Coordinates of C-alpha atoms and ligand atoms in Angstrom, one line a residue:
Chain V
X63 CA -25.2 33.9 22.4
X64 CA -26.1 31.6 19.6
X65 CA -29.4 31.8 17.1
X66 CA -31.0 28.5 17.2
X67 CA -32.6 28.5 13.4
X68 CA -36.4 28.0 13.5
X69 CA -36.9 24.9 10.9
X70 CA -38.0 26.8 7.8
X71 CA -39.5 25.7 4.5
X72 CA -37.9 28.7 2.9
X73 CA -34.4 27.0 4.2
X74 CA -35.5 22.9 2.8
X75 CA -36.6 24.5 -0.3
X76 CA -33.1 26.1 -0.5
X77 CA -31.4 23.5 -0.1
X78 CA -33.6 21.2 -2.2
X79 CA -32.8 23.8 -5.2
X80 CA -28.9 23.2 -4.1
X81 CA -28.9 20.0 -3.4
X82 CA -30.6 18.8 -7.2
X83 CA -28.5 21.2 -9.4
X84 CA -25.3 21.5 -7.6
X85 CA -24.5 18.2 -9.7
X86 CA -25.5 19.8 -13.4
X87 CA -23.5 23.2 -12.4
X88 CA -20.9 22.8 -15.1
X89 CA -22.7 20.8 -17.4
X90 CA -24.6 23.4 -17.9
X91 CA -21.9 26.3 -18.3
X92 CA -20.5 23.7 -20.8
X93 CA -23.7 23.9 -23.1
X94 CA -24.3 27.5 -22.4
X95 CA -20.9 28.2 -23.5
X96 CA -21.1 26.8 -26.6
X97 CA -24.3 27.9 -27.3
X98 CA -23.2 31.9 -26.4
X99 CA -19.1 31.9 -27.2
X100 CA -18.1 33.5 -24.8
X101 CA -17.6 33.0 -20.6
X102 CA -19.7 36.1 -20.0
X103 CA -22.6 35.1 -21.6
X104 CA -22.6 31.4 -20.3
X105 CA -22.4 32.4 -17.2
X106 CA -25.3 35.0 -17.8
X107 CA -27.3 32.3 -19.3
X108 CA -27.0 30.1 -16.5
X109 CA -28.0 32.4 -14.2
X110 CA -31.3 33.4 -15.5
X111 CA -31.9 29.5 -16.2
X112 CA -31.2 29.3 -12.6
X113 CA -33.4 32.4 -11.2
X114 CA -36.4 30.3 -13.5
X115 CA -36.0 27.1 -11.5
X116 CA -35.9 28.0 -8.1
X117 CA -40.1 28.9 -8.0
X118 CA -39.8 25.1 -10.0
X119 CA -37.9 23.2 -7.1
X120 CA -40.6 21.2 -6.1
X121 CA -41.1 20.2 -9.2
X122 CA -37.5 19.6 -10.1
X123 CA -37.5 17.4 -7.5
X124 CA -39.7 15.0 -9.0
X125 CA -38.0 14.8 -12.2
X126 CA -36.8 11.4 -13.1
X127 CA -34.0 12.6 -15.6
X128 CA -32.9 16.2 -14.9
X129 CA -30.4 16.7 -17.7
X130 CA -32.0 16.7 -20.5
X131 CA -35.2 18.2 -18.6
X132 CA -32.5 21.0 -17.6
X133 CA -31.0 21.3 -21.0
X134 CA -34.3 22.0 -22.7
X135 CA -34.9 24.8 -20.6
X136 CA -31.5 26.4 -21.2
X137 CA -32.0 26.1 -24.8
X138 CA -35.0 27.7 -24.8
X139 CA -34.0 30.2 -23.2
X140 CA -31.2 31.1 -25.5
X141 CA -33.4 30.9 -27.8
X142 CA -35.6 33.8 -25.9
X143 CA -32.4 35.9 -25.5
X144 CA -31.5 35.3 -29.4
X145 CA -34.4 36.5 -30.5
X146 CA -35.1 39.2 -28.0
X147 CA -31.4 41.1 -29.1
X148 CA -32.4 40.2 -32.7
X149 CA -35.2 42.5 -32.2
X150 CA -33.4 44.9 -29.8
X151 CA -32.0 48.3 -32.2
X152 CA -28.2 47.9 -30.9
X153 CA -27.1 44.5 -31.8
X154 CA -23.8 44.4 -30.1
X155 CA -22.3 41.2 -30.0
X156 CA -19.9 40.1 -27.5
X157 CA -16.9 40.2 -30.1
X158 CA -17.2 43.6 -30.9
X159 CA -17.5 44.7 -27.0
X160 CA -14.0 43.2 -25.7
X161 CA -12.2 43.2 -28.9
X162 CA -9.1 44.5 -27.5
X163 CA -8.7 42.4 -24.8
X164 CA -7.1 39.5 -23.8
X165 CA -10.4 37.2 -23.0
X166 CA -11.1 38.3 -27.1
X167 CA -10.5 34.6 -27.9
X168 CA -13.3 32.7 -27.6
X169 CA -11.8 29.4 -27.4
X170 CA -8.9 27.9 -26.8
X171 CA -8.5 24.1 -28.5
X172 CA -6.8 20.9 -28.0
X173 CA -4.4 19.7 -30.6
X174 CA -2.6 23.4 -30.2
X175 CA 0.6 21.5 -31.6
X176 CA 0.0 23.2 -35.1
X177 CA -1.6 26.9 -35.6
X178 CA -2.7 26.1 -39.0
X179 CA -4.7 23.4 -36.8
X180 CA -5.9 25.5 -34.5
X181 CA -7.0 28.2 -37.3
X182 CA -9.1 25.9 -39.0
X183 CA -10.6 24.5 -36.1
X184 CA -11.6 28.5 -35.0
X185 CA -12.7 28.7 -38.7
X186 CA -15.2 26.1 -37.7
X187 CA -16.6 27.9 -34.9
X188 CA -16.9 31.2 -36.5
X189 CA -18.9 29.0 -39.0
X190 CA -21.2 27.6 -36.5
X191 CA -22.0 31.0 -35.2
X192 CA -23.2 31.8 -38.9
X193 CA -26.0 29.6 -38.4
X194 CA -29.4 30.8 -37.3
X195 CA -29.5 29.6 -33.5
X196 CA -32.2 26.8 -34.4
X197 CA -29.6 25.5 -36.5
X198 CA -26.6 26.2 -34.4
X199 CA -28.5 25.2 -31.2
X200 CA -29.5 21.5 -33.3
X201 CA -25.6 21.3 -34.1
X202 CA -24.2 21.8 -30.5
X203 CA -27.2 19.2 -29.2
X204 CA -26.9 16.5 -31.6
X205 CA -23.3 16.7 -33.0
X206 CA -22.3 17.4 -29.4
X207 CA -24.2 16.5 -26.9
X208 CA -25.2 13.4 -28.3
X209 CA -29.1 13.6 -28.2
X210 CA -30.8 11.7 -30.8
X211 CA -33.1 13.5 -33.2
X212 CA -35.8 11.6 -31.6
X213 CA -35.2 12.3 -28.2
X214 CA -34.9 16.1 -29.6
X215 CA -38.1 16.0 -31.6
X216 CA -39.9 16.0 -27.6
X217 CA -37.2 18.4 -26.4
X218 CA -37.1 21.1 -29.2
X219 CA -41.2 20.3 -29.4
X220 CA -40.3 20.2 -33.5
X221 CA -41.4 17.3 -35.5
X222 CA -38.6 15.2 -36.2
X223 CA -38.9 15.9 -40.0
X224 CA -38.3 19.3 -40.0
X225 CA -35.4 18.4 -37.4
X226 CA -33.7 16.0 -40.1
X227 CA -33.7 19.1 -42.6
X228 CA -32.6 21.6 -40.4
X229 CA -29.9 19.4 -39.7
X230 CA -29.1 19.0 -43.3
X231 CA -29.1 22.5 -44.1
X232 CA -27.1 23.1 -41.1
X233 CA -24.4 20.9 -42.0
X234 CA -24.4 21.6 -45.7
X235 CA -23.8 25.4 -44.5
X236 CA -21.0 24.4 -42.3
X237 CA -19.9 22.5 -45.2
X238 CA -20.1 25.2 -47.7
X239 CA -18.6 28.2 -45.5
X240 CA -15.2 25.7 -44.9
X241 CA -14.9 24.1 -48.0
X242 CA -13.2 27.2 -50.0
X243 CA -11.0 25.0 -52.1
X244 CA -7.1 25.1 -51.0
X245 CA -8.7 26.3 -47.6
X246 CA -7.7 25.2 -44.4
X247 CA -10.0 22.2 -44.1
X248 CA -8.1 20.5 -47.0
X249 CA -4.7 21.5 -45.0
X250 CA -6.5 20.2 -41.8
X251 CA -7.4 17.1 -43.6
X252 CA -4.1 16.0 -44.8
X253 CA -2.6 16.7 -41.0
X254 CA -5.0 14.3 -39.9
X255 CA -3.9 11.7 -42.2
Chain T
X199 CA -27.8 4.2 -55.5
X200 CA -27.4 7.9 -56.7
X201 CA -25.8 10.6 -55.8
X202 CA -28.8 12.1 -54.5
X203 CA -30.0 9.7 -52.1
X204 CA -26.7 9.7 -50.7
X205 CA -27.2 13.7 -50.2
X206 CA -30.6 12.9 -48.5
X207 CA -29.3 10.3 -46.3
X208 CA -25.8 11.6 -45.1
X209 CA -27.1 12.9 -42.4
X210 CA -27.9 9.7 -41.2
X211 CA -24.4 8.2 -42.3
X212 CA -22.9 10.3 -40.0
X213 CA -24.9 9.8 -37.4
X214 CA -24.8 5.9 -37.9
X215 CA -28.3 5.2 -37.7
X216 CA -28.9 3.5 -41.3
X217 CA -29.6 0.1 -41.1
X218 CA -26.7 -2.2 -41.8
X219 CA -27.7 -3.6 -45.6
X220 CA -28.1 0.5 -46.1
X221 CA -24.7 1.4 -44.4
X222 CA -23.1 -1.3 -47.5
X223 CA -24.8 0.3 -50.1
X224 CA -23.9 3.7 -48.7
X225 CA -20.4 2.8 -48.3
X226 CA -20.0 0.7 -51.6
X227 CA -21.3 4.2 -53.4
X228 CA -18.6 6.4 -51.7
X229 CA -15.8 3.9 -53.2
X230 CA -16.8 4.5 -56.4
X231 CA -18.0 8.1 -56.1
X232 CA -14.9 11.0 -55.4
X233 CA -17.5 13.7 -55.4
X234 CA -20.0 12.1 -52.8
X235 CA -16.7 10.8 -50.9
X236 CA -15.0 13.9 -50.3
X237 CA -18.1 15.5 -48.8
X238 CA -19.0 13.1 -46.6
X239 CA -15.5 13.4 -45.3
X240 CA -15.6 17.1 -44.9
X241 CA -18.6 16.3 -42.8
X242 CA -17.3 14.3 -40.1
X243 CA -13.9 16.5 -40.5
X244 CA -16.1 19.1 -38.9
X245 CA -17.8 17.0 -36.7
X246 CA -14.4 16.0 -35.0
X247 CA -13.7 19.8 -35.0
X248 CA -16.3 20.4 -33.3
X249 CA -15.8 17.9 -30.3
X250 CA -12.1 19.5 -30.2
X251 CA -13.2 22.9 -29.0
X252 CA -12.2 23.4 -25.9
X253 CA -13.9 25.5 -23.6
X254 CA -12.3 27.8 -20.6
X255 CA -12.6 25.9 -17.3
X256 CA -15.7 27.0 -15.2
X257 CA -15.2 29.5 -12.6
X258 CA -14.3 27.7 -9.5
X259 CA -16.6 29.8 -7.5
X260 CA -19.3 30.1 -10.2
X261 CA -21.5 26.9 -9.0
X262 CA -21.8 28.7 -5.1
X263 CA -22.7 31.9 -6.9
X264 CA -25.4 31.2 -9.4
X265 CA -27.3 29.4 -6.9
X266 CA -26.8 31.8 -4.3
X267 CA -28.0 34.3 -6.4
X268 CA -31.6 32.7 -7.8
X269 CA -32.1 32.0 -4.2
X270 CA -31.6 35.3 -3.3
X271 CA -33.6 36.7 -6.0
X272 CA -36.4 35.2 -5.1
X273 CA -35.9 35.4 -1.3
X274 CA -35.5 38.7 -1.1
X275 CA -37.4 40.7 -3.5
X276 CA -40.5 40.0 -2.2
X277 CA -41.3 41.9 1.0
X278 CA -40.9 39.6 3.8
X279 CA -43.9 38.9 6.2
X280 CA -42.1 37.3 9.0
X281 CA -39.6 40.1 8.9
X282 CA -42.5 42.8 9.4
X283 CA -44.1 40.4 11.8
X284 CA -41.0 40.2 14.1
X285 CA -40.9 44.0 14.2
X286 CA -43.9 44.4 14.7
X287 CA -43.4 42.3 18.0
X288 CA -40.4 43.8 19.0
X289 CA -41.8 45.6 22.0
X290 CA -43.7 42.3 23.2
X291 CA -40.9 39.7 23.7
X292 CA -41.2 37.6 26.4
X293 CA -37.9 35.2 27.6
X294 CA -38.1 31.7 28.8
X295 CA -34.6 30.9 29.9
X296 CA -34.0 27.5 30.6
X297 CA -30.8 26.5 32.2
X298 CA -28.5 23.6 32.7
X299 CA -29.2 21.3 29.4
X300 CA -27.5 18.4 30.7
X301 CA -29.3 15.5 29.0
X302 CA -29.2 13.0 31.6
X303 CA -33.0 11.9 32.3
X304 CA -36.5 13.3 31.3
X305 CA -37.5 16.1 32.9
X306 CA -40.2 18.5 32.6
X307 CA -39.6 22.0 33.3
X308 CA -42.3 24.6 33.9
X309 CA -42.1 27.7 33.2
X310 CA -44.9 31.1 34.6
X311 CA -47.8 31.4 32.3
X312 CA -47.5 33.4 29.3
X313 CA -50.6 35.7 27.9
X314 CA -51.0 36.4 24.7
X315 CA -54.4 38.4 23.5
X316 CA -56.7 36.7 21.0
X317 CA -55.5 36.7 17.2
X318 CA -52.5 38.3 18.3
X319 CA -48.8 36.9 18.0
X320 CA -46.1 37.2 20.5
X321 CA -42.3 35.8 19.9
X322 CA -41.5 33.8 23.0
X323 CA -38.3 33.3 23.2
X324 CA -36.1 29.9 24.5
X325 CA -32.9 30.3 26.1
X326 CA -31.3 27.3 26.3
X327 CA -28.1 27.3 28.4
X328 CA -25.7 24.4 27.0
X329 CA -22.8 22.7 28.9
X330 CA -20.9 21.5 25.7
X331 CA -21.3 22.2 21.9
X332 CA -23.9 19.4 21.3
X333 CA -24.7 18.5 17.2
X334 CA -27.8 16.9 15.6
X335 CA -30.0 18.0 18.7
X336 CA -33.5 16.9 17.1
X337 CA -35.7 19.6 18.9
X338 CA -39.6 19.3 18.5
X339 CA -41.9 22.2 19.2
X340 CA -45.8 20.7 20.5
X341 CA -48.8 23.4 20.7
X342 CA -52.1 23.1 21.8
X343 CA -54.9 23.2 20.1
X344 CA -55.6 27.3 20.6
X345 CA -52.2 27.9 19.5
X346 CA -50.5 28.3 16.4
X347 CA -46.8 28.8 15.2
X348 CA -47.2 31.9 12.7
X349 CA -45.9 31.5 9.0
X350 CA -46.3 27.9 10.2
X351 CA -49.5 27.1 8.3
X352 CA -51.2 25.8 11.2
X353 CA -49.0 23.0 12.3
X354 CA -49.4 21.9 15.7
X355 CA -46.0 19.7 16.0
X356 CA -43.1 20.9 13.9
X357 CA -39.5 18.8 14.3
X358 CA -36.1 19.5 12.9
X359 CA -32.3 18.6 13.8
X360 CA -30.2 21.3 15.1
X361 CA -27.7 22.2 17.3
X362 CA -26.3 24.0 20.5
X363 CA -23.4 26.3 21.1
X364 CA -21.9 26.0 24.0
X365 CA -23.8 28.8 26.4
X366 CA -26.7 30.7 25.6
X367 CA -29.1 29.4 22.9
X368 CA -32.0 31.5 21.7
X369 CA -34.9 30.0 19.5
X370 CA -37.7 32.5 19.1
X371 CA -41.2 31.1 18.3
X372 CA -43.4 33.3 17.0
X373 CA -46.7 31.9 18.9
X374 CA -49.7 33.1 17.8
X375 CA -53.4 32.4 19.6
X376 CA -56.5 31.6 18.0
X377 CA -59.2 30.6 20.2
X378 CA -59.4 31.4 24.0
X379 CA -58.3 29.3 26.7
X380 CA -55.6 27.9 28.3
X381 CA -52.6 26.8 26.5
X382 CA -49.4 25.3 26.2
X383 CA -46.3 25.0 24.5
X384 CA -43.7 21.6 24.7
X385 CA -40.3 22.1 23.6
X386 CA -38.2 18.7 23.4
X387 CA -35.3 18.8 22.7
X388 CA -33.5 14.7 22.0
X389 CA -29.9 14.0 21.5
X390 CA -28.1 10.9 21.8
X391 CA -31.2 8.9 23.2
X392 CA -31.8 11.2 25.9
X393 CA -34.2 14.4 26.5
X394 CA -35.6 17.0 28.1
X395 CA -39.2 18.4 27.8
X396 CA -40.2 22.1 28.8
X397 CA -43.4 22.9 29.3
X398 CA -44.2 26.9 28.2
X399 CA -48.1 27.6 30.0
X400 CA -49.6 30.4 27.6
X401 CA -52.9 31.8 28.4
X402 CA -55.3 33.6 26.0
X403 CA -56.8 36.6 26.8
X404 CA -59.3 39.0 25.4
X405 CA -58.4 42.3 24.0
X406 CA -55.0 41.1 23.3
X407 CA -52.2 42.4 25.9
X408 CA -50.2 45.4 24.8
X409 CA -47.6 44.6 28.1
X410 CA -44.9 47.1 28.5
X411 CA -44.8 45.4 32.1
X412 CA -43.1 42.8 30.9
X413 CA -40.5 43.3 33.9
X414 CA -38.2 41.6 34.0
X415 CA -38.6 40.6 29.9
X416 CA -36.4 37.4 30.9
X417 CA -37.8 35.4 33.3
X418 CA -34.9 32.2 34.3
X419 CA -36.3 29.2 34.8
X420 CA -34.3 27.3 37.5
X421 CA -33.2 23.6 37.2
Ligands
ZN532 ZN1 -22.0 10.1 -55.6

């Protein structure tokens, strides 16, 4: 004997929710990896963004533009979690949890023809992670995602002026912690051509 | 131009959103200037590092999950009225069996009266006996005006595609009456340009009917 299914709203909202982020699934592991490092996190990250939207599916729904919508609430909420383990008495960060096992390597790069390449280029990340998250978060959203500082200024809910320095000071402190003279950047440079 | 202006606009170098007579200047400086040359070429070198990180591929069940989950967190942490409801019910069920579904012309079937005490709610259940596996069945559930579908805020006619499995078909309704009187319910059921109406009679009464006499619970309805 079958179960004909009553038609629910509980079952169209569930679908609704499905049926609008399905699409932004690994877009958004994409940005939550690189704002958290590591695949445990991301994933982490992306669920509690998730567990936020579904009581916002109706509204979701009437977004026009749902990725940049979407990625404002994910930073956000790193931000939340940054600060709320910045204030929690055991820091522990990821690193130091799994640092004898194989998934200890955050990331794996392209170009993994040379190590010396592939040093600097993890050289670069442990740099970004130096950064406060406002200025790591600004990095990974202009540099990498491609927003525009104006389309940030209503995203980040920062004027755009104190966006333009916090992207200065971001980059000079990228620029300062690789720039060791004889370091690898100059090594990486001269790869490059 | 100075040094110094090129420090507070690299940014926007980088970036290429100077204006083009700025993007010359800017450019003519950093041929003459090793110091202001070499930075803004440690700059983009770590911009292009950047955009070479790779990331490890998503999980190829993650997606499935993560929704699953924030449904599931929501659906089920909050106690479930219609769950309650149904169990509450449980010793009140009343079957409607309706046999035959063949889908060849209108029809209206009749079924005995159903009673249902005031305010109170009573699953009636739908058997619907099907020759073949039949998809996108658009079924449509009609009540009268005394009559409500519970959980259903109130709406008298309520539509939906679904479909049968060949044999037995069970939709339970969980009808609820709110004013006295003589009521019904019209299940239709549409598929491929044809259908077939059932008409379910369902009295109100006072007092509300606690029936354990509800022998037999499954009344067939003959075709
Ligand atoms: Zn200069």
């Amino acid at each position: 004997m079958s179960l004909i299914n009553l038609w629910s709203r509980k079952q169209d909202k569930q679908q609704l929710f499905e049926s609008l982020l399905a699409p932004y699934i690994e877009h958004l592991y994409k940005l939550a990896y690189r704002f958290r490092g590591n695949q445990a996190d991301a994933e982490d990250l992306v669920q509690d963004l998730l567990i936020k939207l579904y009581p916002r599916t109706q509204e979701m729904s009437g977004v026009e533009n749902l990725k940049p919508w979407l990625d404002k609430i994910l930073y956000h909420l790193f931000i939340d979690q940054k600060r709320k383990e910045s204030r929690s008495p055991i820091n522990l960060k990821s690193e130091d949890l799994d640092e004898n096992t194989e998934t200890n390597h955050p990331l794996t790069f392209i170009n993994t023809q040379s190590q010396e390449n592939d040093r600097y280029l993890e050289q670069v990340f442990q740099a970004l992670n130096e950064l406060n998250s406002d200025q790591h978060s600004l990095i990974i959203l202009h540099d990498l995602e491609g927003y525009t500082l104006s389309e940030l200024e209503q995203m980040l809910e920062t004027p755009i002026g104190t966006l333009k320095s916090r992207l200065n000071r971001a980059r000079g402190k990228l620029r300062e912690l690789l720039m060791e003279p004889n370091s690898n950047s100059q090594r990486y440079k001269q790869m490059r051509g | 131009m100075s040094c110094q202006y090129v420090k507070q606009r690299c940014d926007e170098y980088i970036d290429n959103s100077l204006s083009e007579v700025e993007n010359m200047i800017f450019k003519e400086h950093l041929d003459k200037c090793p110091t202001c040359h070499e930075q803004i070429q440690q700059a983009q070198q770590i911009r292009e590092a950047l955009h070479n990180m790779d990331i490890p591929p998503m999980r190829s069940e993650f997606a499935q999950q993560v929704i699953n989950n924030a449904v599931q967190h929501h659906e089920t942490a909050k106690p479930n009225l219609y769950k309650g409801l149904s169990l509450a019910l449980a010793a009140s069920l009343v079957f409607v069996a309706m046999t035959g579904l063949y889908f060849n012309q209108p029809v209206i079937e009749d079924s005995p009266a159903i009673v249902i005490g005031l305010n109170q709610t009573k699953n009636v259940k739908l058997l619907f006996d099907a020759k073949d596996n039949i998809d996108n069945v658009s079924i449509s559930i009609e009540l009268s005006e005394n009559l409500t579908l519970a959980g259903y805020n109130n709406s008298k006619l309520i539509s939906w595609n679904s479909q049968l499995q060949k044999g037995q078909n069970v939709l339970a309704l969980p009808i609820m009456a709110t004013e006295f009187g003589k009521g019904e319910v019209i299940a239709r059921l549409e598929h491929g340009g044809k259908n077939k109406t059932f008409l379910i009679q369902i009295n109100t009464q006072q007092g509300g009917s606690t029936r354990n006499n509800l022998n037999p619970d499954f009344t067939p309805l003959n075709v």
